Coordinates of C-alpha atoms and ligand atoms in Angstrom, one line a residue:
M1300 CA 0.0 0.0 0.0
K1301 CA 2.9 2.3 0.8
E1302 CA 4.3 1.7 -2.6
Q1303 CA 1.0 2.4 -4.3
I1304 CA 0.6 5.6 -2.4
A1305 CA 4.1 6.7 -3.3
S1306 CA 3.5 5.9 -6.9
I1307 CA 0.3 7.9 -7.2
I1308 CA 1.9 10.9 -5.4
S1309 CA 4.8 10.8 -7.9
K1310 CA 2.4 11.1 -10.8
N1311 CA 0.9 14.3 -9.3
V1312 CA 4.0 16.2 -8.2
E1313 CA 7.2 17.5 -9.7
G1314 CA 10.8 17.2 -8.5
L1315 CA 10.7 14.0 -6.5
S1316 CA 11.2 10.4 -7.6
T1317 CA 9.0 7.6 -6.4
E1318 CA 11.9 6.4 -4.2
D1319 CA 12.3 9.9 -2.7
I1320 CA 8.6 9.9 -1.9
L1321 CA 8.7 6.4 -0.5
S1322 CA 11.4 7.4 1.9
L1323 CA 9.5 10.6 2.9
L1324 CA 6.3 8.7 3.6
E1325 CA 6.1 8.3 7.3
V1326 CA 4.0 6.5 9.8
P1327 CA 2.6 9.3 12.0
P1328 CA 3.2 9.1 15.7
K1329 CA -0.5 9.3 16.6
P1330 CA -3.4 7.3 15.0
E1331 CA -5.4 10.6 14.7
L1332 CA -2.9 11.6 12.1
G1333 CA -3.7 8.7 9.8
D1334 CA -1.8 5.6 8.8
Y1335 CA 0.7 7.2 6.4
A1336 CA 1.7 10.9 6.2
F1337 CA 3.4 12.7 3.3
P1338 CA 5.2 16.0 4.1
C1339 CA 5.1 18.4 1.2
F1340 CA 7.9 20.8 2.3
R1341 CA 10.5 19.6 -0.1
L1342 CA 8.2 20.2 -3.1
A1343 CA 7.8 23.9 -2.4
K1344 CA 10.9 24.8 -4.3
T1345 CA 10.4 22.7 -7.4
M1346 CA 6.6 23.4 -7.6
K1347 CA 6.9 27.1 -6.6
K1348 CA 4.0 26.9 -4.3
A1349 CA 3.4 26.9 -0.5
P1350 CA 3.6 23.4 1.0
N1351 CA 0.1 23.5 2.4
L1352 CA -1.3 24.4 -1.0
I1353 CA 0.6 21.5 -2.6
A1354 CA -0.9 19.2 0.0
E1355 CA -4.4 20.5 -0.7
D1356 CA -4.0 20.1 -4.5
L1357 CA -2.5 16.6 -4.0
K1358 CA -5.6 15.6 -1.9
T1359 CA -8.0 16.8 -4.7
A1360 CA -5.9 15.1 -7.4
I1361 CA -5.7 11.7 -5.9
S1362 CA -8.9 11.4 -3.8
G1363 CA -10.9 8.4 -4.9
S1364 CA -8.1 6.8 -7.0
L1365 CA -6.9 4.2 -4.6
D1366 CA -9.7 1.9 -3.3
F1367 CA -8.0 1.0 0.0
I1368 CA -7.9 4.7 1.1
D1369 CA -10.8 5.7 3.3
H1370 CA -10.0 9.4 3.2
I1371 CA -7.2 11.9 3.1
Q1372 CA -6.9 14.8 5.6
I1373 CA -4.7 17.8 5.3
Q1374 CA -2.8 18.9 8.4
G1375 CA -0.5 21.9 7.6
A1376 CA 1.9 20.7 5.0
Y1377 CA 1.1 17.1 5.5
C1378 CA -1.2 14.9 3.5
N1379 CA -2.5 12.3 6.0
F1380 CA -3.8 9.0 4.5
F1381 CA -6.4 7.0 6.3
I1382 CA -6.5 3.4 5.1
K1383 CA -9.8 1.5 5.2
K1384 CA -9.4 -0.2 8.5
D1385 CA -10.3 -3.8 7.6
I1386 CA -8.1 -3.7 4.5
F1387 CA -5.3 -2.3 6.5
V1388 CA -5.7 -5.0 9.2
K1389 CA -5.8 -7.7 6.6
S1390 CA -2.6 -6.6 4.8
M1391 CA -0.7 -6.1 8.1
L1392 CA -1.8 -9.4 9.5
Q1393 CA -1.0 -11.3 6.4
A1394 CA 2.4 -9.8 6.1
A1395 CA 3.2 -10.6 9.7
K1396 CA 1.9 -14.2 9.4
Q1397 CA 4.6 -15.1 6.8
E1398 CA 7.0 -17.6 8.2
N1399 CA 9.9 -15.4 7.1
F1400 CA 8.5 -12.1 8.1
G1401 CA 11.4 -9.7 8.6
S1402 CA 13.8 -11.8 6.6
S1403 CA 15.1 -10.6 3.3
D1404 CA 17.7 -11.5 0.7
I1405 CA 19.1 -8.1 0.5
G1406 CA 22.5 -9.5 1.5
N1407 CA 22.4 -11.8 -1.5
G1408 CA 24.9 -14.2 0.0
Q1409 CA 27.6 -11.5 0.4
S1410 CA 30.2 -12.4 2.9
I1411 CA 30.6 -10.6 6.2
C1412 CA 33.3 -11.4 8.8
I1413 CA 32.5 -10.5 12.4
D1414 CA 35.5 -10.5 14.7
Y1415 CA 34.1 -10.5 18.3
S1416 CA 34.5 -11.9 21.8
S1417 CA 38.2 -12.6 21.3
P1418 CA 39.4 -12.9 24.9
N1419 CA 43.0 -12.9 25.9
V1420 CA 44.2 -16.4 26.8
A1421 CA 45.2 -16.9 30.4
K1422 CA 43.2 -13.9 31.4
N1423 CA 39.6 -14.0 32.6
F1424 CA 36.6 -13.5 30.4
H1425 CA 35.4 -10.3 32.0
V1426 CA 32.4 -8.1 31.6
G1427 CA 33.9 -6.2 28.6
H1428 CA 34.3 -9.5 26.7
L1429 CA 30.7 -10.3 27.6
R1430 CA 29.6 -7.1 25.8
T1431 CA 31.6 -7.9 22.6
T1432 CA 30.2 -11.4 22.7
I1433 CA 26.6 -10.3 23.0
I1434 CA 26.8 -7.5 20.5
G1435 CA 28.7 -9.6 17.9
N1436 CA 26.3 -12.5 18.3
S1437 CA 23.4 -10.3 17.7
L1438 CA 25.0 -8.7 14.6
Y1439 CA 25.6 -12.2 13.3
K1440 CA 21.9 -13.1 13.7
I1441 CA 20.7 -9.8 12.2
F1442 CA 23.0 -10.0 9.1
S1443 CA 22.1 -13.7 8.6
K1444 CA 18.4 -12.8 8.6
L1445 CA 19.1 -10.4 5.8
G1446 CA 20.7 -13.0 3.6
Y1447 CA 24.4 -12.4 4.3
T1448 CA 26.8 -15.2 4.8
V1449 CA 28.4 -14.4 8.1
H1450 CA 31.7 -15.8 9.4
R1451 CA 31.9 -15.7 13.2
I1452 CA 35.5 -15.2 14.1
N1453 CA 37.0 -15.5 17.6
H1454 CA 40.4 -13.7 17.3
L1455 CA 41.8 -15.1 20.5
G1456 CA 44.6 -13.1 22.1
D1457 CA 46.8 -16.2 22.2
W1458 CA 50.2 -14.9 21.2
G1459 CA 52.7 -12.3 22.5
T1460 CA 55.4 -11.7 25.1
Q1461 CA 53.0 -12.3 28.0
F1462 CA 53.2 -16.0 27.3
G1463 CA 57.0 -15.9 27.9
K1464 CA 56.3 -14.3 31.3
L1465 CA 53.7 -16.9 32.1
I1466 CA 56.0 -19.8 31.3
V1467 CA 58.8 -18.4 33.5
A1468 CA 56.3 -17.8 36.3
Y1469 CA 54.9 -21.3 35.9
K1470 CA 58.3 -23.0 35.9
K1471 CA 59.5 -21.0 39.0
W1472 CA 56.4 -20.9 41.2
G1473 CA 53.6 -22.9 39.6
S1474 CA 52.4 -26.4 39.8
K1475 CA 50.4 -28.6 37.4
E1476 CA 47.8 -29.4 40.1
A1477 CA 47.1 -25.8 40.9
V1478 CA 46.7 -24.8 37.2
E1479 CA 44.4 -27.7 36.6
Q1480 CA 42.4 -27.0 39.7
R1481 CA 42.1 -23.2 39.6
G1482 CA 42.4 -22.7 35.8
I1483 CA 42.6 -19.1 34.7
A1484 CA 42.6 -17.7 38.3
E1485 CA 45.9 -19.5 38.9
L1486 CA 47.4 -18.3 35.6
M1487 CA 46.4 -14.8 36.5
D1488 CA 48.0 -15.1 39.9
L1489 CA 51.2 -16.4 38.3
Y1490 CA 51.2 -13.4 35.9
V1491 CA 50.8 -11.0 38.8
K1492 CA 53.6 -12.8 40.7
F1493 CA 55.9 -12.4 37.7
H1494 CA 55.4 -8.7 37.7
T1495 CA 55.9 -8.3 41.4
E1496 CA 59.1 -10.3 41.4
A1497 CA 60.4 -8.6 38.2
E1498 CA 60.5 -5.3 40.0
T1499 CA 63.5 -6.5 42.0
D1500 CA 64.9 -9.1 39.6
D1501 CA 65.9 -7.9 36.1
T1502 CA 66.8 -11.3 34.8
L1503 CA 63.2 -12.4 34.8
I1504 CA 62.3 -10.1 31.9
E1505 CA 65.2 -11.5 29.9
E1506 CA 64.2 -15.0 30.6
A1507 CA 60.6 -14.3 29.6
R1508 CA 61.8 -12.8 26.4
A1509 CA 63.9 -15.8 25.7
W1510 CA 60.9 -18.1 26.2
F1511 CA 58.8 -16.1 23.8
V1512 CA 61.6 -16.2 21.2
K1513 CA 61.6 -20.0 21.7
M1514 CA 57.9 -20.0 21.1
E1515 CA 58.3 -18.0 17.9
Q1516 CA 61.0 -20.4 16.7
G1517 CA 58.7 -23.4 17.3
D1518 CA 60.4 -24.9 20.3
E1519 CA 58.3 -27.9 21.4
D1520 CA 58.7 -27.5 25.1
A1521 CA 57.6 -23.9 25.0
L1522 CA 54.7 -24.5 22.6
S1523 CA 53.3 -27.4 24.6
I1524 CA 53.1 -25.3 27.8
W1525 CA 51.5 -22.5 25.8
Q1526 CA 49.0 -24.9 24.2
W1527 CA 48.2 -26.2 27.7
F1528 CA 47.5 -22.7 29.0
K1529 CA 45.3 -22.2 26.0
D1530 CA 43.4 -25.4 26.5
I1531 CA 42.8 -24.6 30.1
S1532 CA 41.5 -21.1 29.2
M1533 CA 39.3 -22.4 26.5
I1534 CA 37.5 -24.7 28.9
E1535 CA 36.4 -21.6 30.9
Y1536 CA 35.5 -19.5 27.8
R1537 CA 33.4 -22.4 26.4
R1538 CA 31.4 -22.6 29.6
A1539 CA 30.5 -18.9 29.2
Y1540 CA 29.7 -19.4 25.5
Q1541 CA 27.5 -22.4 26.3
L1542 CA 25.5 -20.4 28.9
L1543 CA 25.1 -17.6 26.3
G1544 CA 24.3 -20.0 23.4
V1545 CA 27.1 -18.5 21.3
E1546 CA 29.2 -20.3 18.7
F1547 CA 32.0 -19.4 16.4
D1548 CA 33.0 -20.6 12.9
S1549 CA 36.7 -20.0 13.6
Y1550 CA 39.0 -19.7 16.6
N1551 CA 41.9 -18.5 14.5
G1552 CA 43.4 -16.1 17.0
E1553 CA 46.7 -14.1 17.0
S1554 CA 48.9 -17.2 17.0
F1555 CA 47.4 -18.4 13.8
Y1556 CA 49.0 -15.4 12.0
R1557 CA 52.5 -15.9 13.4
D1558 CA 53.8 -17.3 10.2
K1559 CA 51.9 -14.7 8.1
T1560 CA 53.4 -11.5 9.5
Q1561 CA 56.5 -11.6 7.3
D1562 CA 54.2 -11.3 4.3
V1563 CA 52.9 -8.0 5.8
V1564 CA 56.4 -6.7 6.3
D1565 CA 57.2 -7.7 2.7
R1566 CA 54.2 -5.9 1.3
L1567 CA 55.0 -2.8 3.3
E1568 CA 58.6 -2.8 2.2
Q1569 CA 57.7 -3.2 -1.4
A1570 CA 55.3 -0.2 -1.1
N1571 CA 58.1 1.8 0.5
L1572 CA 56.0 2.4 3.6
L1573 CA 58.3 1.1 6.3
T1574 CA 60.6 3.5 8.2
E1575 CA 63.1 2.6 10.8
S1576 CA 62.7 4.1 14.2
E1577 CA 65.0 3.2 17.1
G1578 CA 65.6 -0.2 15.7
A1579 CA 61.9 -0.9 15.2
Y1580 CA 60.0 -0.7 11.9
I1581 CA 57.0 1.6 11.7
V1582 CA 54.5 3.1 9.2
D1583 CA 54.5 6.8 9.7
L1584 CA 50.9 8.1 9.9
S1585 CA 51.6 11.7 10.9
D1586 CA 49.9 12.9 7.7
Y1587 CA 46.7 11.5 9.1
D1588 CA 47.2 12.9 12.7
M1589 CA 47.9 9.5 14.1
A1590 CA 50.7 7.9 16.0
P1591 CA 52.9 5.6 13.9
C1592 CA 51.8 2.0 13.5
I1593 CA 54.6 -0.2 14.8
I1594 CA 55.0 -3.3 12.6
K1595 CA 58.2 -4.9 13.8
K1596 CA 59.8 -4.4 17.2
A1597 CA 63.5 -3.8 17.7
D1598 CA 63.9 -7.5 18.6
G1599 CA 62.3 -8.6 15.3
G1600 CA 59.0 -9.7 16.8
S1601 CA 55.6 -8.9 15.5
I1602 CA 53.0 -7.1 17.5
Y1603 CA 49.2 -7.0 17.9
A1604 CA 48.8 -4.6 14.9
T1605 CA 51.0 -6.8 12.6
R1606 CA 48.9 -9.8 13.3
D1607 CA 45.7 -7.8 12.7
L1608 CA 47.1 -6.7 9.3
A1609 CA 47.9 -10.4 8.5
A1610 CA 44.4 -11.4 9.6
I1611 CA 42.9 -8.8 7.2
F1612 CA 44.7 -10.2 4.2
Y1613 CA 44.0 -13.8 5.2
R1614 CA 40.3 -13.1 5.7
K1615 CA 40.0 -11.2 2.4
E1616 CA 41.6 -14.1 0.5
T1617 CA 39.7 -16.8 2.5
Y1618 CA 36.2 -15.3 2.9
H1619 CA 36.2 -12.6 0.2
F1620 CA 34.3 -10.4 2.7
S1621 CA 32.3 -7.4 1.7
K1622 CA 32.6 -6.2 5.3
C1623 CA 34.9 -7.1 8.1
L1624 CA 33.5 -5.9 11.5
Y1625 CA 35.5 -5.6 14.7
V1626 CA 33.5 -5.5 17.9
T1627 CA 35.8 -4.2 20.7
G1628 CA 35.8 -1.6 23.4
Q1629 CA 36.2 2.0 22.3
E1630 CA 39.7 2.2 23.8
Q1631 CA 40.9 0.3 20.7
K1632 CA 39.6 3.0 18.4
L1633 CA 43.1 4.3 17.5
H1634 CA 44.5 0.8 17.0
F1635 CA 41.9 0.0 14.3
A1636 CA 42.1 3.5 12.7
Q1637 CA 45.9 2.9 12.3
V1638 CA 45.6 -0.6 11.0
F1639 CA 42.8 0.3 8.5
K1640 CA 44.8 3.3 7.3
V1641 CA 47.9 1.1 6.7
V1642 CA 45.8 -1.3 4.5
E1643 CA 44.5 1.7 2.6
L1644 CA 48.0 3.1 2.1
L1645 CA 49.0 -0.3 0.6
G1646 CA 46.6 0.6 -2.2
Y1647 CA 43.6 -1.4 -1.1
D1648 CA 40.9 1.2 -1.3
W1649 CA 38.2 -1.2 0.0
A1650 CA 39.8 -0.7 3.4
A1651 CA 37.9 2.6 3.9
T1652 CA 34.5 1.1 3.4
Q1653 CA 34.8 -2.5 4.2
L1654 CA 36.8 -2.5 7.5
V1655 CA 34.6 -1.3 10.3
H1656 CA 35.3 -0.9 13.9
I1657 CA 32.3 -1.3 16.1
P1658 CA 33.1 0.2 19.5
Y1659 CA 31.0 0.0 22.7
G1660 CA 30.9 1.6 26.1
L1661 CA 31.9 0.4 29.5
V1662 CA 29.9 -1.7 32.0
S1663 CA 29.6 0.1 35.3
L1664 CA 28.9 -2.3 38.1
E1665 CA 28.1 0.1 40.9
G1666 CA 25.4 -1.2 43.1
A1667 CA 25.5 -4.7 41.5
K1668 CA 27.2 -6.4 44.4
L1669 CA 28.7 -9.3 42.5
S1670 CA 30.5 -12.1 44.2
T1671 CA 34.1 -12.4 42.9
R1672 CA 36.4 -15.3 42.8
N1673 CA 39.7 -13.6 43.6
G1674 CA 40.3 -10.0 44.4
N1675 CA 38.0 -7.7 42.6
I1676 CA 38.0 -9.5 39.3
I1677 CA 34.6 -10.1 37.9
Y1678 CA 34.1 -13.1 35.7
A1679 CA 31.4 -13.0 33.1
E1680 CA 30.5 -16.6 33.9
D1681 CA 29.8 -15.6 37.5
I1682 CA 27.5 -12.8 36.5
L1683 CA 25.5 -15.2 34.3
L1684 CA 25.3 -17.8 37.0
E1685 CA 24.3 -15.3 39.5
A1686 CA 21.5 -14.1 37.3
I1687 CA 20.3 -17.6 36.8
S1688 CA 20.3 -18.4 40.5
K1689 CA 18.4 -15.2 41.2
V1690 CA 15.7 -16.2 38.7
K1691 CA 15.6 -19.6 40.3
E1692 CA 14.7 -18.0 43.6
V1693 CA 11.9 -16.0 42.0
I1694 CA 10.5 -19.1 40.3
A1695 CA 10.7 -21.1 43.6
E1696 CA 8.7 -18.4 45.3
K1697 CA 6.2 -17.4 42.6
N1698 CA 5.7 -20.5 40.5
P1699 CA 6.9 -23.6 42.4
D1700 CA 5.1 -26.0 40.0
L1701 CA 6.7 -24.7 36.9
E1702 CA 8.0 -27.4 34.5
H1703 CA 11.7 -27.4 33.6
P1704 CA 12.6 -24.7 36.1
D1705 CA 16.3 -24.9 35.4
E1706 CA 15.9 -24.4 31.7
V1707 CA 13.5 -21.5 32.2
A1708 CA 15.9 -19.9 34.8
R1709 CA 18.8 -20.1 32.4
M1710 CA 16.8 -18.5 29.5
V1711 CA 15.4 -15.8 31.7
G1712 CA 18.6 -15.1 33.7
V1713 CA 20.9 -15.0 30.7
G1714 CA 18.2 -13.2 28.6
A1715 CA 18.0 -10.5 31.2
I1716 CA 21.7 -9.8 31.0
I1717 CA 21.8 -9.8 27.2
F1718 CA 18.7 -7.6 27.0
N1719 CA 20.2 -5.0 29.4
D1720 CA 23.4 -5.0 27.4
L1721 CA 21.5 -4.4 24.2
Y1722 CA 19.0 -1.9 25.4
N1723 CA 20.9 1.3 24.6
Q1724 CA 23.1 2.4 21.8
R1725 CA 26.4 0.4 21.9
I1726 CA 28.5 3.4 22.8
K1727 CA 26.6 4.2 25.9
D1728 CA 27.9 2.7 29.1
V1729 CA 25.8 -0.1 30.5
S1730 CA 24.8 0.1 34.2
F1731 CA 24.1 -3.0 36.0
K1732 CA 21.5 -3.2 38.7
W1733 CA 19.9 -6.5 39.5
E1734 CA 16.5 -5.0 40.5
K1735 CA 16.4 -3.2 37.2
I1736 CA 17.6 -6.0 35.0
L1737 CA 15.3 -8.6 36.5
N1738 CA 12.2 -6.5 36.9
F1739 CA 9.4 -8.4 35.1
E1740 CA 7.5 -5.2 34.6
G1741 CA 10.2 -2.9 33.4
E1742 CA 11.7 -2.5 30.0
T1743 CA 13.6 -5.8 30.3
G1744 CA 14.2 -9.2 28.8
P1745 CA 12.0 -10.9 31.4
Y1746 CA 9.1 -8.6 30.5
V1747 CA 9.3 -9.5 26.9
Q1748 CA 9.7 -13.2 27.6
Y1749 CA 6.8 -13.0 30.0
T1750 CA 4.6 -11.4 27.3
Y1751 CA 5.7 -14.2 25.0
A1752 CA 4.8 -16.9 27.6
R1753 CA 1.4 -15.2 28.1
C1754 CA 0.7 -15.4 24.3
S1755 CA 1.7 -19.1 24.4
S1756 CA -0.6 -19.8 27.3
L1757 CA -3.5 -18.0 25.5
L1758 CA -3.0 -20.3 22.5
R1759 CA -2.7 -23.4 24.6
A1760 CA -6.0 -22.6 26.2
V1761 CA -7.8 -23.1 22.8
P1762 CA -6.3 -26.3 21.4
D1763 CA -8.5 -26.4 18.3
F1764 CA -7.6 -22.9 17.1
D1765 CA -6.7 -22.9 13.5
A1766 CA -4.0 -20.3 12.7
S1767 CA -4.5 -20.5 9.0
A1768 CA -8.3 -20.1 8.9
E1769 CA -9.8 -17.0 7.2
I1770 CA -11.0 -14.5 9.8
D1771 CA -13.2 -11.4 10.0
Y1772 CA -10.7 -8.6 9.9
S1773 CA -13.1 -6.0 11.1
V1774 CA -12.9 -7.6 14.6
L1775 CA -9.3 -6.2 14.8
T1776 CA -10.1 -2.6 13.8
D1777 CA -10.3 -1.3 17.4
L1778 CA -7.5 1.1 18.4
D1779 CA -5.5 -1.3 20.5
S1780 CA -5.5 -4.1 18.0
M1781 CA -4.5 -1.8 15.2
E1782 CA -1.7 -0.2 17.3
L1783 CA -0.4 -3.7 18.0
L1784 CA -0.4 -4.6 14.3
K1785 CA 1.3 -1.4 13.4
A1786 CA 4.0 -2.0 16.0
I1787 CA 4.6 -5.5 14.7
N1788 CA 4.7 -4.3 11.1
K1789 CA 7.8 -2.2 11.8
F1790 CA 9.8 -5.4 12.1
P1791 CA 11.3 -5.6 8.6
K1792 CA 12.4 -1.9 8.6
V1793 CA 13.8 -2.2 12.2
I1794 CA 16.0 -5.1 11.2
L1795 CA 17.3 -3.2 8.2
D1796 CA 18.0 -0.1 10.3
A1797 CA 19.7 -2.3 13.0
A1798 CA 22.0 -3.8 10.3
E1799 CA 22.8 -0.5 8.7
K1800 CA 23.8 1.2 11.9
Y1801 CA 25.2 -2.0 13.6
E1802 CA 22.8 -1.3 16.4
P1803 CA 21.0 -4.3 18.0
F1804 CA 19.3 -1.9 20.5
L1805 CA 16.8 -1.0 17.8
I1806 CA 15.6 -4.6 18.0
S1807 CA 15.3 -4.5 21.8
R1808 CA 13.3 -1.3 21.6
F1809 CA 11.1 -2.9 19.0
A1810 CA 10.5 -5.9 21.2
I1811 CA 9.4 -3.7 24.1
D1812 CA 7.1 -1.6 21.9
V1813 CA 5.4 -4.8 20.7
A1814 CA 5.2 -6.3 24.2
Q1815 CA 3.7 -3.0 25.5
A1816 CA 1.2 -2.8 22.6
F1817 CA 0.2 -6.4 23.2
N1818 CA -0.4 -5.7 26.9
H1819 CA -2.7 -2.8 26.0
F1820 CA -4.5 -5.0 23.5
Y1821 CA -4.8 -7.8 26.1
N1822 CA -6.2 -5.5 28.8
S1823 CA -8.9 -4.0 26.5
N1824 CA -9.9 -7.2 24.7
R1825 CA -11.0 -10.5 26.1
I1826 CA -9.6 -13.3 24.0
N1827 CA -11.2 -16.5 24.9
V1828 CA -14.8 -15.4 24.3
P1829 CA -17.6 -17.7 23.2
E1830 CA -18.1 -16.0 19.8
D1831 CA -16.0 -17.9 17.2
T1832 CA -15.5 -14.9 14.9
I1833 CA -14.1 -12.7 17.6
R1834 CA -12.1 -15.4 19.4
N1835 CA -10.4 -16.6 16.2
A1836 CA -9.5 -13.1 15.0
R1837 CA -8.0 -12.2 18.3
L1838 CA -6.1 -15.4 18.6
Q1839 CA -4.5 -14.8 15.2
L1840 CA -3.2 -11.5 16.5
V1841 CA -1.9 -13.3 19.6
A1842 CA -0.2 -15.9 17.4
V1843 CA 1.6 -13.3 15.2
T1844 CA 2.6 -11.3 18.3
R1845 CA 4.1 -14.5 19.8
K1846 CA 6.0 -15.3 16.6
T1847 CA 7.3 -11.8 16.3
L1848 CA 8.5 -11.5 19.9
R1849 CA 10.2 -14.9 19.5
D1850 CA 11.9 -13.8 16.3
A1851 CA 13.0 -10.4 17.7
L1852 CA 14.5 -12.0 20.8
A1853 CA 16.2 -14.6 18.7
L1854 CA 18.0 -11.7 16.9
L1855 CA 19.3 -10.6 20.2
G1856 CA 20.4 -14.1 21.1
I1857 CA 17.7 -14.6 23.7
G1858 CA 15.4 -17.7 23.9
C1859 CA 11.8 -17.8 24.9
P1860 CA 10.3 -20.1 27.6
E1861 CA 6.7 -21.3 26.9
Q1862 CA 5.8 -20.8 30.5
M1863 CA 7.3 -18.8 33.3
Ligands
LIG2502 N1 42.0 -9.7 22.4 C1 41.6 -8.4 22.3 C2 41.2 -7.9 23.6 O1 40.7 -8.6 24.5 C3 40.5 -8.1 21.3 C4 40.8 -8.6 19.9 C5 39.9 -7.9 18.9 N2 40.1 -8.3 17.5 C6 41.1 -8.0 16.8 N3 41.2 -8.5 15.6 N4 42.1 -7.2 17.2 O2 41.2 -6.7 23.9

């Protein structure tokens, strides 16, 4: 209908294409202003007439020509279109009923790499890594829904001089049992111990360097200890991923590129981009107001940036990406700007448009009172487990007969954390308060899940309901039903916007809007009434609400319990 309105407007005005008109046609904020509104301001110049007069003329010209339009009203410079209610309801309901509602093939199979989560081996998986994991996972779901082929890459921080230090510390003060028992916590303690001791003992740093050189040269002893540290760390990361329901297609981290950094150096040398500086090799970026990008250290070793450059070329050749996204905290902004600029300077002009850093804000834990394992270090896994156990308490108190309480507690607890993380623009800091996150009546994950479960229970109550039957659409022309349908029908556009801006929060807001609209509808309309016509029509609306909420939460990486 929107297309048809745009097309008929375009035949009656000058200076705007049908596409322009389509993008100008808006859904008014209030139902009194119609179902679609067209602002005439931009036509004033080309048509040399006051916008309100253009609107009046447009109304006269097109009144009666589209049979689904009930009437047109002029409000200032706006042409407000009122669609015949039952026709509008039918078209919205039928669109939303499609199994693939919201999906599209706009991505056309194009390849996108998303580099996210990427914790540093032997260090804990902390709240910051929780954010990249949650945001990256949601972007993966969003782009997949739009027909892109997405490669989920965990660029593990598993290479670098810190492993030399860890090996020294382990050999001097560690034990196999302690590492096996305490895992990452023990490795972190060893690392701290190394630094304390190194303050008074200069030989330690030298030893650590020597061990890392051994690693780089492929020494078996060194590499087997390193591999063991990595395996121990992976066990803990995988536990967090499992709780979150997150998976990756590749765990090629920094170590994977250790034999591919020489190629980076060669490319830069050939392009005459390397300069020597105090024994190190750098790319000078002063023309771009950036600090130089170090490529090779004075001792010949590669660094984080070199390995990222190698990864870009590897990914381009392997995945032929049309975009490569990096989800990390905003403190890495400069790092990515430097790396992307170096790729561009090598003559790859795709760098400027295809390599995208996706930064996010901090998590502030004030008032959250989280239990910690050692010192003040907060493990993501502990936050997830704590959320789950808090939900379990609520279930035990409020709904002790609930089936599968553990599974429900996991979905709701984890869902609450994910939803809170994705409720605002990425760049905003996330505050963390249990009362807020777990409030079943606030703008939260549990609220949306609860609304979903309510829809499920309404449908369960009428087992012979046929979702595909024809219905009387006029039953759903009351204000609340129509507002709910309108909210639901924004889904396809919301997904496109979320992808374009790399902003999952648009999906969270959408889910809240639909849940709130549903609860208005539910409060003003009885569903399980004796009249078949009314009951069937309302149940169809319940069914599309349920499906849409489920699909929206799925895009955030959140599951839906049937009962809670
Ligand atoms: N390991 C890094 C960190 O924890 C994040 C890596 C991001 N990805 C990348 N290709 N640099 O801060």
